[in-house]
Amino acid sequence: MVRKFLTIVVALLAVAAFAAVKISVLCSPDNADALKWLAGEFMKQNPDIQVEIVPLSWEVLYPKLLQDLRSQAGSFEAFTYDVMTTGAVSFGLEDLGEFMKKYANLLPADFDIDDFIPQVLEESGKWQGKLIGLPFYNNTMLFYYRKDLFEDPKLRQAFKEKYGRELTLPVTWEEVKEIAEFFTKKFNKNSPTEYGIALMFPRTHTLFYMYLLFFGEYRNAPLGIMKHGTADLEYGEYFTADRKPAFNSEEGLKALEMMKKLMPYSPDPLGSDYGETIEYFNQGLVAMVPQWTGPYLIFKSTVGAAKVGIIPMPGRSVSGQWALAINKFIPEDKKVAAFKFITFATSKWADKQKFLRFAVAPARMSTLKDPEVRAADPRVPALEVTYVSQTHRPRIPEEPRLEDITVETLSKILAGTLPLSMDTLNDLAKKWQEVLGK
């Protein structure tokens, strides 16, 4: 009887000793499939840690992060955060630099922090000198076009007859405008597509980053740099080097003028967002679309890989990176478990696998250089160019408020209910200065 009792006690102690630590990882839906697969692979190697991946839409994820971190509730252990929310959530993120020193033995053998693309690590992983996140989803905007149409001999000849030049891949928005006109039936009855380009200028946070696709080209031109200075990664291209609004300028006006010029060649630009523009391209309604890295898999399966071309954004792209971080307000054992998972999920091996399997854009130089990756995905050459030239949104804590008032003003300008004038942009700049307390 005693022996039986002791056997039960030993068994219970063994179960208790090996009870899995449970962690929840909140993430954007764009990251979810890759993270779920990586969590499965991680748990095979770490049966003492149970990882739950919880996808939440952007509109829900960000407020939930802020609410939990401010209350120090610790209802989740790790999460992905959008680069533009870095400053707002930074107070609640674990200092990974210090954590790595303390638990260096827990790092995967192939982790190598120096392998991250330097600009990406700086922008999505660091805040005020501290490492608070690890780059996971190195999202950026690319320019997709109908390769089969651009290469069609009859269309090329018709374009040359109409515009007196070859139908080449655009490198400026002025060139995009000409091509978009050619592929819009209203202006060319023989166009194979109804519209030339799919644009998303809705009154949402989408407009805040879409504006930078146009403003970035002028803001970072030699004259723009002379006037505004080089932007830093905390404030981004919306600001001057001395951290004042830069958009209330000739460059800011030019950007909005170009956006308005392109609108006649797009289906419902003020009413379309992410999902709608993807569908326009899928359905063959448009010949071109600026979009994030993720939709490539959709285009590949619906339009066909042979028909989809990919080039860097005309002018400048805009970054949209996501990093993995650890909640600062959780017990140490949970932090250790979360640390083991996020370093596994951002290792060299994981970075390559998530790109090949789920098209989640890479954050590591080794992935971009990998022969298998380069042969498997046509986005790689465009990504290499884009990562070192893209523009950036503000990452400061005031970003959400700045975004709200900016989207309201820009949408009214594009809709024609506010004048496209320096006075309008100066009024917006004053509102920014009120928010910033300057």
Short mmCIF file of C-alpha atoms in Angstrom, two decimals:
data_model
loop_
_atom_site.label_atom_id
_atom_site.label_comp_id
_atom_site.label_asym_id
_atom_site.label_seq_id
_atom_site.Cartn_x
_atom_site.Cartn_y
_atom_site.Cartn_z
CA MET A 1 0.00 0.00 0.00
CA VAL A 2 2.84 2.34 0.95
CA ARG A 3 4.70 1.43 -2.23
CA LYS A 4 1.59 2.14 -4.31
CA PHE A 5 1.14 5.49 -2.56
CA LEU A 6 4.77 6.42 -3.20
CA THR A 7 4.41 5.47 -6.87
CA ILE A 8 1.42 7.79 -7.24
CA VAL A 9 3.27 10.62 -5.50
CA VAL A 10 6.30 10.19 -7.75
CA ALA A 11 4.06 10.16 -10.82
CA LEU A 12 2.28 13.32 -9.71
CA LEU A 13 5.58 15.04 -9.03
CA ALA A 14 6.82 14.04 -12.47
CA VAL A 15 3.71 15.48 -14.10
CA ALA A 16 4.07 18.69 -12.10
CA ALA A 17 7.76 18.95 -13.00
CA PHE A 18 7.04 18.64 -16.69
CA ALA A 19 3.79 20.63 -16.82
CA ALA A 20 3.94 22.87 -19.84
CA VAL A 21 4.29 26.61 -19.43
CA LYS A 22 1.51 28.17 -21.47
CA ILE A 23 2.03 31.39 -23.41
CA SER A 24 -0.31 33.37 -25.65
CA VAL A 25 1.03 35.24 -28.67
CA LEU A 26 -1.21 37.96 -30.12
CA CYS A 27 -0.62 38.75 -33.77
CA SER A 28 -1.88 40.36 -36.93
CA PRO A 29 -3.79 37.98 -39.26
CA ASP A 30 -1.04 38.54 -41.88
CA ASN A 31 1.38 36.81 -39.51
CA ALA A 32 -0.94 34.16 -38.11
CA ASP A 33 -0.48 31.17 -40.44
CA ALA A 34 3.31 31.41 -40.33
CA LEU A 35 3.32 31.82 -36.54
CA LYS A 36 0.96 28.88 -36.03
CA TRP A 37 3.19 26.63 -38.12
CA LEU A 38 6.31 27.86 -36.32
CA ALA A 39 4.60 27.33 -32.96
CA GLY A 40 3.94 23.72 -33.93
CA GLU A 41 7.56 23.18 -34.90
CA PHE A 42 8.72 24.90 -31.71
CA MET A 43 6.55 22.73 -29.46
CA LYS A 44 7.95 19.57 -31.05
CA GLN A 45 11.36 20.67 -29.79
CA ASN A 46 10.06 22.23 -26.55
CA PRO A 47 7.27 20.02 -25.15
CA ASP A 48 7.50 21.90 -21.84
CA ILE A 49 6.13 25.07 -23.50
CA GLN A 50 2.64 25.37 -24.97
CA VAL A 51 2.20 28.22 -27.47
CA GLU A 52 -1.21 29.61 -28.42
CA ILE A 53 -1.33 31.96 -31.43
CA VAL A 54 -4.19 34.47 -31.25
CA PRO A 55 -4.86 36.43 -34.49
CA LEU A 56 -6.56 39.82 -34.09
CA SER A 57 -7.38 42.41 -36.71
CA TRP A 58 -5.24 45.56 -36.71
CA GLU A 59 -8.18 47.60 -35.42
CA VAL A 60 -8.52 45.26 -32.41
CA LEU A 61 -4.91 44.28 -31.80
CA TYR A 62 -3.43 47.72 -31.20
CA PRO A 63 -6.04 48.93 -28.64
CA LYS A 64 -5.82 45.58 -26.84
CA LEU A 65 -2.03 45.86 -26.59
CA LEU A 66 -2.26 49.38 -25.18
CA GLN A 67 -5.00 48.50 -22.70
CA ASP A 68 -3.18 45.46 -21.35
CA LEU A 69 0.24 47.12 -21.13
CA ARG A 70 -1.13 50.23 -19.43
CA SER A 71 -3.00 48.16 -16.86
CA GLN A 72 -0.03 45.76 -16.47
CA ALA A 73 -2.59 42.93 -16.58
CA GLY A 74 -0.22 40.49 -18.30
CA SER A 75 -3.04 38.68 -20.11
CA PHE A 76 -0.67 37.61 -22.90
CA GLU A 77 3.03 36.92 -23.05
CA ALA A 78 4.22 37.90 -26.53
CA PHE A 79 2.84 39.77 -29.53
CA THR A 80 3.55 41.27 -32.91
CA TYR A 81 3.42 45.04 -33.17
CA ASP A 82 3.25 47.31 -36.19
CA VAL A 83 6.37 49.44 -36.62
CA MET A 84 4.36 52.67 -36.52
CA THR A 85 3.09 51.82 -33.01
CA THR A 86 6.61 51.25 -31.62
CA GLY A 87 6.78 54.44 -29.58
CA ALA A 88 3.29 53.97 -28.17
CA VAL A 89 3.86 50.41 -26.88
CA SER A 90 7.58 50.64 -26.06
CA PHE A 91 7.03 51.30 -22.34
CA GLY A 92 5.55 47.81 -21.90
CA LEU A 93 8.14 45.80 -23.85
CA GLU A 94 10.91 43.75 -22.31
CA ASP A 95 14.48 44.96 -22.93
CA LEU A 96 15.64 42.10 -25.14
CA GLY A 97 19.23 43.28 -25.19
CA GLU A 98 19.49 42.81 -21.43
CA PHE A 99 17.46 39.60 -21.58
CA MET A 100 19.85 38.14 -24.14
CA LYS A 101 22.79 38.85 -21.86
CA LYS A 102 21.01 37.15 -18.97
CA TYR A 103 19.85 34.12 -20.97
CA ALA A 104 22.44 33.86 -23.74
CA ASN A 105 22.39 30.08 -23.41
CA LEU A 106 18.75 30.00 -24.57
CA LEU A 107 19.41 31.56 -27.98
CA PRO A 108 19.08 29.22 -30.99
CA ALA A 109 22.42 28.21 -32.46
CA ASP A 110 21.60 29.99 -35.75
CA PHE A 111 20.13 33.14 -34.24
CA ASP A 112 22.92 35.65 -35.12
CA ILE A 113 21.46 39.11 -34.50
CA ASP A 114 23.99 40.67 -36.89
CA ASP A 115 22.31 38.82 -39.78
CA PHE A 116 19.17 40.97 -39.59
CA ILE A 117 18.98 43.61 -42.32
CA PRO A 118 20.45 46.62 -40.44
CA GLN A 119 17.76 49.14 -41.39
CA VAL A 120 15.03 46.66 -40.49
CA LEU A 121 16.50 45.81 -37.09
CA GLU A 122 16.91 49.50 -36.32
CA GLU A 123 13.39 50.47 -37.34
CA SER A 124 11.27 47.57 -36.14
CA GLY A 125 13.42 46.29 -33.28
CA LYS A 126 14.86 49.31 -31.51
CA TRP A 127 13.52 52.30 -29.64
CA GLN A 128 15.71 54.99 -28.07
CA GLY A 129 18.76 52.76 -28.17
CA LYS A 130 17.15 49.66 -26.68
CA LEU A 131 16.35 46.40 -28.44
CA ILE A 132 12.66 45.85 -27.66
CA GLY A 133 11.54 43.67 -30.58
CA LEU A 134 12.81 41.14 -33.11
CA PRO A 135 11.92 41.66 -36.80
CA PHE A 136 9.43 39.05 -37.98
CA TYR A 137 7.34 40.27 -40.90
CA ASN A 138 9.40 42.67 -42.99
CA ASN A 139 6.45 44.05 -44.89
CA THR A 140 6.89 46.76 -47.51
CA MET A 141 4.94 47.98 -50.51
CA LEU A 142 5.73 46.67 -53.99
CA PHE A 143 4.38 47.58 -57.42
CA TYR A 144 2.49 44.72 -59.13
CA TYR A 145 1.65 44.83 -62.81
CA ARG A 146 0.20 42.60 -65.52
CA LYS A 147 3.37 41.25 -67.08
CA ASP A 148 1.51 39.65 -69.97
CA LEU A 149 -0.05 42.99 -70.96
CA PHE A 150 3.19 44.96 -70.71
CA GLU A 151 4.89 42.36 -72.94
CA ASP A 152 2.09 42.10 -75.53
CA PRO A 153 3.53 43.25 -78.93
CA LYS A 154 0.25 44.82 -80.11
CA LEU A 155 -0.19 46.80 -76.89
CA ARG A 156 3.43 47.91 -76.95
CA GLN A 157 3.03 49.16 -80.49
CA ALA A 158 -0.21 50.98 -79.68
CA PHE A 159 1.41 52.64 -76.67
CA LYS A 160 4.37 53.81 -78.75
CA GLU A 161 2.07 55.25 -81.39
CA LYS A 162 0.06 57.13 -78.77
CA TYR A 163 2.86 58.42 -76.52
CA GLY A 164 5.94 58.35 -78.75
CA ARG A 165 7.94 56.13 -76.42
CA GLU A 166 8.30 52.47 -75.47
CA LEU A 167 6.00 50.88 -72.92
CA THR A 168 8.58 50.44 -70.16
CA LEU A 169 8.23 49.62 -66.48
CA PRO A 170 7.59 52.89 -64.61
CA VAL A 171 10.20 54.42 -62.32
CA THR A 172 8.29 57.66 -61.56
CA TRP A 173 4.66 58.45 -60.84
CA GLU A 174 4.53 60.62 -63.96
CA GLU A 175 5.28 57.50 -66.01
CA VAL A 176 2.66 55.57 -64.04
CA LYS A 177 0.07 58.22 -64.92
CA GLU A 178 0.73 57.86 -68.65
CA ILE A 179 0.56 54.06 -68.49
CA ALA A 180 -2.57 54.16 -66.31
CA GLU A 181 -4.29 56.37 -68.88
CA PHE A 182 -3.38 53.93 -71.66
CA PHE A 183 -4.92 51.01 -69.74
CA THR A 184 -8.16 52.86 -68.89
CA LYS A 185 -11.04 52.22 -71.32
CA LYS A 186 -12.49 55.69 -70.84
CA PHE A 187 -9.34 57.13 -72.40
CA ASN A 188 -8.41 54.19 -74.66
CA LYS A 189 -11.34 52.15 -76.00
CA ASN A 190 -8.97 49.32 -76.98
CA SER A 191 -7.59 48.85 -73.48
CA PRO A 192 -7.77 45.21 -72.28
CA THR A 193 -8.53 46.44 -68.74
CA GLU A 194 -11.26 48.77 -67.52
CA TYR A 195 -8.83 50.83 -65.45
CA GLY A 196 -5.11 51.38 -65.39
CA ILE A 197 -4.36 51.24 -61.67
CA ALA A 198 -6.03 50.29 -58.38
CA LEU A 199 -5.54 52.96 -55.71
CA MET A 200 -6.63 52.90 -52.07
CA PHE A 201 -7.20 56.40 -50.70
CA PRO A 202 -9.95 55.73 -48.11
CA ARG A 203 -10.50 57.73 -44.94
CA THR A 204 -8.62 55.14 -42.85
CA HIS A 205 -5.04 54.60 -41.68
CA THR A 206 -4.38 53.31 -45.23
CA LEU A 207 -4.34 56.87 -46.56
CA PHE A 208 -1.67 57.81 -44.02
CA TYR A 209 0.84 55.41 -45.57
CA MET A 210 -0.35 55.77 -49.16
CA TYR A 211 0.45 59.50 -49.03
CA LEU A 212 4.10 58.63 -48.29
CA LEU A 213 4.35 56.67 -51.55
CA PHE A 214 4.05 60.03 -53.30
CA PHE A 215 5.45 62.48 -50.77
CA GLY A 216 8.52 60.28 -50.19
CA GLU A 217 9.70 60.72 -53.77
CA TYR A 218 9.77 64.53 -53.46
CA ARG A 219 10.78 64.63 -49.78
CA ASN A 220 13.90 62.53 -50.48
CA ALA A 221 14.87 64.16 -53.77
CA PRO A 222 18.03 66.31 -53.59
CA LEU A 223 16.02 69.54 -53.29
CA GLY A 224 13.76 67.98 -50.66
CA ILE A 225 16.76 66.89 -48.58
CA MET A 226 18.25 70.37 -48.88
CA LYS A 227 15.02 71.91 -47.56
CA HIS A 228 13.95 69.36 -44.95
CA GLY A 229 17.10 67.43 -44.06
CA THR A 230 17.38 63.65 -43.74
CA ALA A 231 14.50 62.02 -41.87
CA ASP A 232 15.21 59.87 -38.82
CA LEU A 233 13.54 56.56 -38.00
CA GLU A 234 11.58 57.81 -35.00
CA TYR A 235 9.79 60.63 -36.81
CA GLY A 236 9.95 59.49 -40.43
CA GLU A 237 9.47 61.41 -43.67
CA TYR A 238 6.43 63.32 -42.50
CA PHE A 239 8.89 65.40 -40.48
CA THR A 240 11.94 67.55 -41.15
CA ALA A 241 15.32 66.63 -39.67
CA ASP A 242 14.62 69.01 -36.77
CA ARG A 243 11.28 67.27 -36.17
CA LYS A 244 8.83 69.80 -37.57
CA PRO A 245 6.08 68.96 -40.10
CA ALA A 246 7.56 68.69 -43.61
CA PHE A 247 4.39 68.15 -45.64
CA ASN A 248 3.28 71.81 -45.59
CA SER A 249 5.66 72.51 -48.44
CA GLU A 250 5.96 72.44 -52.20
CA GLU A 251 6.81 68.74 -51.90
CA GLY A 252 3.63 68.10 -49.94
CA LEU A 253 1.52 69.85 -52.55
CA LYS A 254 3.17 67.94 -55.41
CA ALA A 255 2.37 64.63 -53.72
CA LEU A 256 -1.33 65.43 -53.43
CA GLU A 257 -1.44 66.80 -56.98
CA MET A 258 -0.03 63.51 -58.29
CA MET A 259 -2.52 61.49 -56.25
CA LYS A 260 -5.39 63.50 -57.74
CA LYS A 261 -3.97 63.12 -61.25
CA LEU A 262 -4.04 59.33 -60.91
CA MET A 263 -7.55 59.06 -59.49
CA PRO A 264 -9.42 59.11 -62.88
CA TYR A 265 -7.61 55.90 -63.85
CA SER A 266 -8.64 53.93 -60.75
CA PRO A 267 -11.94 52.30 -59.73
CA ASP A 268 -13.39 54.15 -56.71
CA PRO A 269 -10.05 55.30 -55.22
CA LEU A 270 -11.69 57.09 -52.26
CA GLY A 271 -13.87 54.11 -51.40
CA SER A 272 -11.37 51.30 -51.89
CA ASP A 273 -9.07 49.80 -49.28
CA TYR A 274 -6.70 46.84 -49.01
CA GLY A 275 -9.17 44.09 -49.90
CA GLU A 276 -10.87 45.93 -52.75
CA THR A 277 -7.68 46.78 -54.64
CA ILE A 278 -6.50 43.18 -54.34
CA GLU A 279 -9.77 42.05 -55.91
CA TYR A 280 -9.55 44.58 -58.74
CA PHE A 281 -6.20 43.10 -59.74
CA ASN A 282 -7.41 39.52 -59.24
CA GLN A 283 -10.39 40.10 -61.51
CA GLY A 284 -8.35 41.67 -64.31
CA LEU A 285 -10.06 45.02 -63.82
CA VAL A 286 -6.73 46.90 -63.59
CA ALA A 287 -3.25 46.61 -65.08
CA MET A 288 -1.29 47.83 -62.01
CA VAL A 289 -1.61 47.99 -58.25
CA PRO A 290 0.67 49.19 -55.42
CA GLN A 291 0.29 46.67 -52.60
CA TRP A 292 2.04 45.04 -49.66
CA THR A 293 4.18 41.90 -49.96
CA GLY A 294 1.50 39.48 -48.75
CA PRO A 295 -0.98 39.65 -51.69
CA TYR A 296 1.57 38.09 -54.03
CA LEU A 297 0.42 34.61 -53.01
CA ILE A 298 -3.16 35.56 -53.87
CA PHE A 299 -2.16 37.06 -57.23
CA LYS A 300 -0.03 34.02 -57.98
CA SER A 301 -2.95 31.64 -57.47
CA THR A 302 -5.67 33.72 -59.13
CA VAL A 303 -4.02 35.70 -61.94
CA GLY A 304 -1.18 33.24 -62.46
CA ALA A 305 2.53 33.59 -61.65
CA ALA A 306 3.47 34.06 -65.32
CA LYS A 307 1.17 37.07 -65.64
CA VAL A 308 2.22 38.90 -62.46
CA GLY A 309 5.21 41.23 -62.60
CA ILE A 310 6.81 42.81 -59.54
CA ILE A 311 9.06 45.87 -59.38
CA PRO A 312 10.06 48.38 -56.68
CA MET A 313 7.60 51.17 -56.08
CA PRO A 314 7.98 54.13 -58.47
CA GLY A 315 9.63 56.88 -56.47
CA ARG A 316 9.78 55.45 -52.93
CA SER A 317 8.02 52.68 -51.06
CA VAL A 318 6.87 52.80 -47.43
CA SER A 319 7.73 50.33 -44.69
CA GLY A 320 5.13 48.31 -42.80
CA GLN A 321 7.19 45.99 -40.64
CA TRP A 322 6.05 43.83 -37.73
CA ALA A 323 8.23 42.73 -34.84
CA LEU A 324 7.84 40.13 -32.07
CA ALA A 325 8.13 41.35 -28.50
CA ILE A 326 7.67 40.20 -24.90
CA ASN A 327 5.21 41.68 -22.43
CA LYS A 328 7.22 43.34 -19.66
CA PHE A 329 4.51 42.74 -17.05
CA ILE A 330 4.53 38.93 -16.78
CA PRO A 331 6.31 36.44 -14.46
CA GLU A 332 9.92 35.49 -15.21
CA ASP A 333 9.14 31.89 -16.21
CA LYS A 334 6.65 33.18 -18.79
CA LYS A 335 9.23 35.67 -20.08
CA VAL A 336 11.76 32.86 -20.51
CA ALA A 337 9.23 30.74 -22.42
CA ALA A 338 8.25 33.70 -24.62
CA PHE A 339 11.91 34.53 -25.21
CA LYS A 340 12.63 30.99 -26.36
CA PHE A 341 9.71 31.14 -28.78
CA ILE A 342 10.31 34.57 -30.34
CA THR A 343 14.02 33.88 -30.85
CA PHE A 344 13.11 30.53 -32.45
CA ALA A 345 10.51 32.26 -34.68
CA THR A 346 13.03 34.88 -35.83
CA SER A 347 16.03 32.57 -36.29
CA LYS A 348 17.75 32.14 -39.66
CA TRP A 349 15.95 28.85 -40.23
CA ALA A 350 12.53 30.30 -39.35
CA ASP A 351 13.04 33.43 -41.46
CA LYS A 352 13.70 31.32 -44.54
CA GLN A 353 10.90 28.85 -43.89
CA LYS A 354 8.20 31.46 -43.29
CA PHE A 355 9.14 33.13 -46.58
CA LEU A 356 9.14 29.95 -48.64
CA ARG A 357 6.02 28.47 -47.04
CA PHE A 358 3.89 31.55 -46.30
CA ALA A 359 5.43 34.39 -48.36
CA VAL A 360 6.09 36.35 -45.15
CA ALA A 361 8.74 38.82 -46.27
CA PRO A 362 12.21 38.14 -44.81
CA ALA A 363 14.04 40.23 -42.26
CA ARG A 364 17.44 38.58 -42.64
CA MET A 365 20.23 39.07 -45.15
CA SER A 366 20.93 35.32 -45.26
CA THR A 367 17.38 34.67 -46.50
CA LEU A 368 17.66 37.23 -49.30
CA LYS A 369 20.99 35.74 -50.38
CA ASP A 370 19.83 32.12 -50.20
CA PRO A 371 19.87 30.49 -53.70
CA GLU A 372 16.72 28.49 -52.98
CA VAL A 373 14.84 31.62 -51.93
CA ARG A 374 16.03 33.63 -54.92
CA ALA A 375 14.93 30.88 -57.30
CA ALA A 376 11.57 30.43 -55.59
CA ASP A 377 10.24 33.96 -55.30
CA PRO A 378 10.34 36.82 -57.88
CA ARG A 379 9.83 39.44 -55.17
CA VAL A 380 13.41 39.13 -53.91
CA PRO A 381 15.10 41.58 -56.36
CA ALA A 382 12.45 44.22 -55.67
CA LEU A 383 12.72 43.67 -51.92
CA GLU A 384 16.48 44.16 -51.96
CA VAL A 385 16.08 47.57 -53.57
CA THR A 386 13.09 48.59 -51.48
CA TYR A 387 14.45 47.74 -48.03
CA VAL A 388 17.24 50.32 -48.31
CA SER A 389 15.25 53.12 -49.98
CA GLN A 390 11.76 53.03 -48.44
CA THR A 391 10.15 55.88 -46.52
CA HIS A 392 8.90 55.63 -42.95
CA ARG A 393 5.88 56.70 -40.96
CA PRO A 394 6.27 58.28 -37.52
CA ARG A 395 6.87 55.77 -34.71
CA ILE A 396 6.39 58.30 -31.92
CA PRO A 397 3.69 57.82 -29.22
CA GLU A 398 1.58 60.62 -30.75
CA GLU A 399 1.32 58.77 -34.08
CA PRO A 400 -2.30 57.56 -33.71
CA ARG A 401 -3.59 61.07 -33.08
CA LEU A 402 -1.50 62.55 -35.91
CA GLU A 403 -2.81 59.85 -38.21
CA ASP A 404 -6.45 60.59 -37.40
CA ILE A 405 -6.28 64.32 -38.10
CA THR A 406 -4.13 63.83 -41.20
CA VAL A 407 -6.42 61.27 -42.80
CA GLU A 408 -9.38 63.58 -42.22
CA THR A 409 -7.66 66.48 -43.98
CA LEU A 410 -6.12 64.50 -46.85
CA SER A 411 -9.35 62.70 -47.66
CA LYS A 412 -11.20 66.04 -47.91
CA ILE A 413 -8.51 67.44 -50.20
CA LEU A 414 -8.73 64.42 -52.50
CA ALA A 415 -12.53 64.57 -52.46
CA GLY A 416 -12.43 68.28 -53.32
CA THR A 417 -14.17 69.51 -50.17
CA LEU A 418 -11.01 71.23 -48.97
CA PRO A 419 -8.73 73.23 -51.29
CA LEU A 420 -5.43 71.73 -52.33
CA SER A 421 -3.43 74.69 -51.08
CA MET A 422 -0.55 75.66 -48.84
CA ASP A 423 -3.04 77.22 -46.44
CA THR A 424 -4.76 73.86 -45.97
CA LEU A 425 -1.47 72.10 -45.32
CA ASN A 426 -0.34 74.85 -42.96
CA ASP A 427 -3.56 74.42 -40.98
CA LEU A 428 -2.84 70.69 -40.73
CA ALA A 429 0.72 71.39 -39.60
CA LYS A 430 -0.60 73.65 -36.82
CA LYS A 431 -2.84 70.84 -35.61
CA TRP A 432 0.20 68.55 -35.54
CA GLN A 433 2.13 71.08 -33.47
CA GLU A 434 -0.75 71.28 -31.00
CA VAL A 435 -0.71 67.50 -30.59
CA LEU A 436 3.08 67.52 -30.19
CA GLY A 437 2.93 70.38 -27.72
CA LYS A 438 5.18 72.63 -29.82
#
